[in-house]
Amino acid sequence: MKKQWILPFIVLMLFTMIASACGNGASSGASDNGKQEATATEGTSSEAANTSDTITYQSETGPVEIPAKPQRIVALTNGPNILSMDVTPVGVDKWTAENPLFKDKLKDVAIVSDEDPESVSALNPDLIIAGSHMKNLEQLSKIAPTIVYTWGKLDYLQQQLEIGKVLNKESEAQAWIDDFTKRAGEIGNEIKAKYGDKVTVSTIEIADKEVFAMGDHWARGTEALYQAMKLNMPEKVKNDTLKDGYHSLSLEVLPEYMGDFIVLSRDMTRDNEIMKSGIWSKIPAVQNKQVIELDTKAVTYSDPITLDYVLNIFKEGFLGTGK
């Protein structure tokens, strides 16, 4: 009887050992698969980290962690500077959107405002650029990293270089700075060679019944004229625009502020009463047909696109055929 139980017992033991070995193999396989899945997951996380890398930008309000390559920028200010670097924001302010130089580039871009943070948030931005004078800056900074600039704190070249840093295109920004400075300087030298080193240029803006004289950093091409081209403004203009950057004029004193040339910023779609006045018609620059007109709607910024635009107008206005 005992011998009859030995064979089944041996068979049972062998079966148990085989089953145990298979089980261990399956567990080992599952463990290896788990390791492979973990590795794959880590790889995906690493890729995500690479696409979401940040840099520390030293802003005027302190260091700000921003995307190394921002993809969804809301530009409440400095939209034109961003556009000049071949980057299109997902949202801009209404003044930029309505500017004739940028309309085509921004036809599918949302118009947003600092007064309506919800409109900004709806665009899911990864970076916001705002002005220090704007409202709701704290709320905006909770939506996305927010860089703040104070208008006029940086000159037009420094501002472009800073935008280049933000967009990871600093070398491109510097290349434009070098090229524009060279081109504008050469045109300025040609103008002085033709009209004399002491030739003066007044930049004024006529809006309805108001007249303003502009200093050397108030857009309307002033940065190109006075800083890059190094042309002279009349002393009276220089002195009276020194504090605020511009100076309001009455019609009666207008001739006192006029140089050999006048760069006139105005609404080109309608006539202006001031330009029909006897005082205007008697200004020597007007009589000598040395008035270069600009469309105000197109020249209220100091970005590369605008400055290249006005530089071409100035080259033709000062040096063009028949001059």
PDB file of N, CA and C in Angstrom, residues 18-54:
ATOM      1  N   ILE A  18       6.815  23.019 -10.407  1.00  0.00           N
ATOM      2  CA  ILE A  18       6.684  23.653 -11.738  1.00  0.00           C
ATOM      3  C   ILE A  18       5.789  24.870 -11.664  1.00  0.00           C
ATOM      4  N   ALA A  19       4.669  24.731 -10.949  1.00  0.00           N
ATOM      5  CA  ALA A  19       3.738  25.859 -10.819  1.00  0.00           C
ATOM      6  C   ALA A  19       4.398  27.027 -10.118  1.00  0.00           C
ATOM      7  N   SER A  20       5.197  26.728  -9.090  1.00  0.00           N
ATOM      8  CA  SER A  20       5.885  27.789  -8.343  1.00  0.00           C
ATOM      9  C   SER A  20       6.873  28.512  -9.238  1.00  0.00           C
ATOM     10  N   ALA A  21       7.599  27.742 -10.042  1.00  0.00           N
ATOM     11  CA  ALA A  21       8.579  28.353 -10.958  1.00  0.00           C
ATOM     12  C   ALA A  21       7.903  29.247 -11.957  1.00  0.00           C
ATOM     13  N   CYS A  22       6.778  28.807 -12.506  1.00  0.00           N
ATOM     14  CA  CYS A  22       6.027  29.637 -13.466  1.00  0.00           C
ATOM     15  C   CYS A  22       5.551  30.906 -12.816  1.00  0.00           C
ATOM     16  N   GLY A  23       5.095  30.777 -11.584  1.00  0.00           N
ATOM     17  CA  GLY A  23       4.602  31.958 -10.875  1.00  0.00           C
ATOM     18  C   GLY A  23       5.683  32.984 -10.687  1.00  0.00           C
ATOM     19  N   ASN A  24       6.878  32.501 -10.297  1.00  0.00           N
ATOM     20  CA  ASN A  24       7.993  33.427 -10.103  1.00  0.00           C
ATOM     21  C   ASN A  24       8.387  34.111 -11.399  1.00  0.00           C
ATOM     22  N   GLY A  25       8.345  33.317 -12.491  1.00  0.00           N
ATOM     23  CA  GLY A  25       8.665  33.897 -13.801  1.00  0.00           C
ATOM     24  C   GLY A  25       7.697  34.979 -14.182  1.00  0.00           C
ATOM     25  N   ALA A  26       6.404  34.722 -13.923  1.00  0.00           N
ATOM     26  CA  ALA A  26       5.381  35.727 -14.267  1.00  0.00           C
ATOM     27  C   ALA A  26       5.577  36.971 -13.444  1.00  0.00           C
ATOM     28  N   SER A  27       5.891  36.789 -12.141  1.00  0.00           N
ATOM     29  CA  SER A  27       6.094  37.948 -11.268  1.00  0.00           C
ATOM     30  C   SER A  27       7.275  38.753 -11.744  1.00  0.00           C
ATOM     31  N   SER A  28       8.351  38.018 -12.140  1.00  0.00           N
ATOM     32  CA  SER A  28       9.542  38.701 -12.622  1.00  0.00           C
ATOM     33  C   SER A  28       9.245  39.480 -13.879  1.00  0.00           C
ATOM     34  N   GLY A  29       8.442  38.884 -14.798  1.00  0.00           N
ATOM     35  CA  GLY A  29       8.074  39.572 -16.034  1.00  0.00           C
ATOM     36  C   GLY A  29       7.275  40.812 -15.758  1.00  0.00           C
ATOM     37  N   ALA A  30       6.314  40.683 -14.800  1.00  0.00           N
ATOM     38  CA  ALA A  30       5.494  41.845 -14.452  1.00  0.00           C
ATOM     39  C   ALA A  30       6.358  42.941 -13.875  1.00  0.00           C
ATOM     40  N   SER A  31       7.360  42.515 -13.075  1.00  0.00           N
ATOM     41  CA  SER A  31       8.253  43.499 -12.472  1.00  0.00           C
ATOM     42  C   SER A  31       9.056  44.213 -13.537  1.00  0.00           C
ATOM     43  N   ASP A  32       9.555  43.474 -14.535  1.00  0.00           N
ATOM     44  CA  ASP A  32      10.322  44.085 -15.624  1.00  0.00           C
ATOM     45  C   ASP A  32       9.455  45.042 -16.426  1.00  0.00           C
ATOM     46  N   ASN A  33       8.206  44.600 -16.699  1.00  0.00           N
ATOM     47  CA  ASN A  33       7.290  45.476 -17.432  1.00  0.00           C
ATOM     48  C   ASN A  33       7.057  46.762 -16.674  1.00  0.00           C
ATOM     49  N   GLY A  34       6.916  46.613 -15.342  1.00  0.00           N
ATOM     50  CA  GLY A  34       6.697  47.782 -14.506  1.00  0.00           C
ATOM     51  C   GLY A  34       7.858  48.742 -14.605  1.00  0.00           C
ATOM     52  N   LYS A  35       9.085  48.181 -14.615  1.00  0.00           N
ATOM     53  CA  LYS A  35      10.263  49.035 -14.742  1.00  0.00           C
ATOM     54  C   LYS A  35      10.285  49.749 -16.091  1.00  0.00           C
ATOM     55  N   GLN A  36       9.904  49.024 -17.158  1.00  0.00           N
ATOM     56  CA  GLN A  36       9.873  49.636 -18.494  1.00  0.00           C
ATOM     57  C   GLN A  36       8.851  50.766 -18.544  1.00  0.00           C
ATOM     58  N   GLU A  37       7.670  50.527 -17.940  1.00  0.00           N
ATOM     59  CA  GLU A  37       6.643  51.564 -17.918  1.00  0.00           C
ATOM     60  C   GLU A  37       7.104  52.775 -17.137  1.00  0.00           C
ATOM     61  N   ALA A  38       7.780  52.533 -16.026  1.00  0.00           N
ATOM     62  CA  ALA A  38       8.278  53.647 -15.215  1.00  0.00           C
ATOM     63  C   ALA A  38       9.293  54.448 -16.000  1.00  0.00           C
ATOM     64  N   THR A  39      10.184  53.721 -16.732  1.00  0.00           N
ATOM     65  CA  THR A  39      11.191  54.410 -17.529  1.00  0.00           C
ATOM     66  C   THR A  39      10.545  55.251 -18.605  1.00  0.00           C
ATOM     67  N   ALA A  40       9.521  54.671 -19.267  1.00  0.00           N
ATOM     68  CA  ALA A  40       8.821  55.417 -20.313  1.00  0.00           C
ATOM     69  C   ALA A  40       8.159  56.657 -19.751  1.00  0.00           C
ATOM     70  N   THR A  41       7.551  56.505 -18.565  1.00  0.00           N
ATOM     71  CA  THR A  41       6.898  57.637 -17.924  1.00  0.00           C
ATOM     72  C   THR A  41       7.898  58.726 -17.584  1.00  0.00           C
ATOM     73  N   GLU A  42       9.067  58.319 -17.077  1.00  0.00           N
ATOM     74  CA  GLU A  42      10.102  59.288 -16.742  1.00  0.00           C
ATOM     75  C   GLU A  42      10.580  60.016 -17.989  1.00  0.00           C
ATOM     76  N   GLY A  43      10.684  59.277 -19.112  1.00  0.00           N
ATOM     77  CA  GLY A  43      11.089  59.907 -20.365  1.00  0.00           C
ATOM     78  C   GLY A  43      10.100  60.965 -20.789  1.00  0.00           C
ATOM     79  N   THR A  44       8.792  60.658 -20.675  1.00  0.00           N
ATOM     80  CA  THR A  44       7.751  61.620 -21.035  1.00  0.00           C
ATOM     81  C   THR A  44       7.831  62.851 -20.145  1.00  0.00           C
ATOM     82  N   SER A  45       8.046  62.604 -18.847  1.00  0.00           N
ATOM     83  CA  SER A  45       8.147  63.724 -17.910  1.00  0.00           C
ATOM     84  C   SER A  45       9.339  64.591 -18.248  1.00  0.00           C
ATOM     85  N   SER A  46      10.445  63.938 -18.649  1.00  0.00           N
ATOM     86  CA  SER A  46      11.653  64.677 -19.000  1.00  0.00           C
ATOM     87  C   SER A  46      11.406  65.555 -20.208  1.00  0.00           C
ATOM     88  N   GLU A  47      10.686  64.986 -21.223  1.00  0.00           N
ATOM     89  CA  GLU A  47      10.353  65.773 -22.410  1.00  0.00           C
ATOM     90  C   GLU A  47       9.479  66.950 -22.038  1.00  0.00           C
ATOM     91  N   ALA A  48       8.502  66.699 -21.160  1.00  0.00           N
ATOM     92  CA  ALA A  48       7.615  67.782 -20.724  1.00  0.00           C
ATOM     93  C   ALA A  48       8.417  68.864 -20.031  1.00  0.00           C
ATOM     94  N   ALA A  49       9.402  68.415 -19.228  1.00  0.00           N
ATOM     95  CA  ALA A  49      10.230  69.393 -18.519  1.00  0.00           C
ATOM     96  C   ALA A  49      11.027  70.224 -19.508  1.00  0.00           C
ATOM     97  N   ASN A  50      11.522  69.549 -20.594  1.00  0.00           N
ATOM     98  CA  ASN A  50      12.303  70.269 -21.596  1.00  0.00           C
ATOM     99  C   ASN A  50      11.476  71.328 -22.305  1.00  0.00           C
ATOM    100  N   THR A  51      10.207  71.026 -22.581  1.00  0.00           N
ATOM    101  CA  THR A  51       9.361  71.981 -23.299  1.00  0.00           C
ATOM    102  C   THR A  51       8.839  73.067 -22.390  1.00  0.00           C
ATOM    103  N   SER A  52       8.954  72.855 -21.084  1.00  0.00           N
ATOM    104  CA  SER A  52       8.439  73.863 -20.164  1.00  0.00           C
ATOM    105  C   SER A  52       9.560  74.489 -19.343  1.00  0.00           C
ATOM    106  N   ASP A  53      10.793  74.417 -19.861  1.00  0.00           N
ATOM    107  CA  ASP A  53      11.924  75.012 -19.167  1.00  0.00           C
ATOM    108  C   ASP A  53      11.689  76.503 -18.973  1.00  0.00           C
ATOM    109  N   THR A  54      12.190  77.020 -17.872  1.00  0.00           N
ATOM    110  CA  THR A  54      12.046  78.443 -17.590  1.00  0.00           C
ATOM    111  C   THR A  54      13.403  79.107 -17.460  1.00  0.00           C
TER     112      THR A  54
END
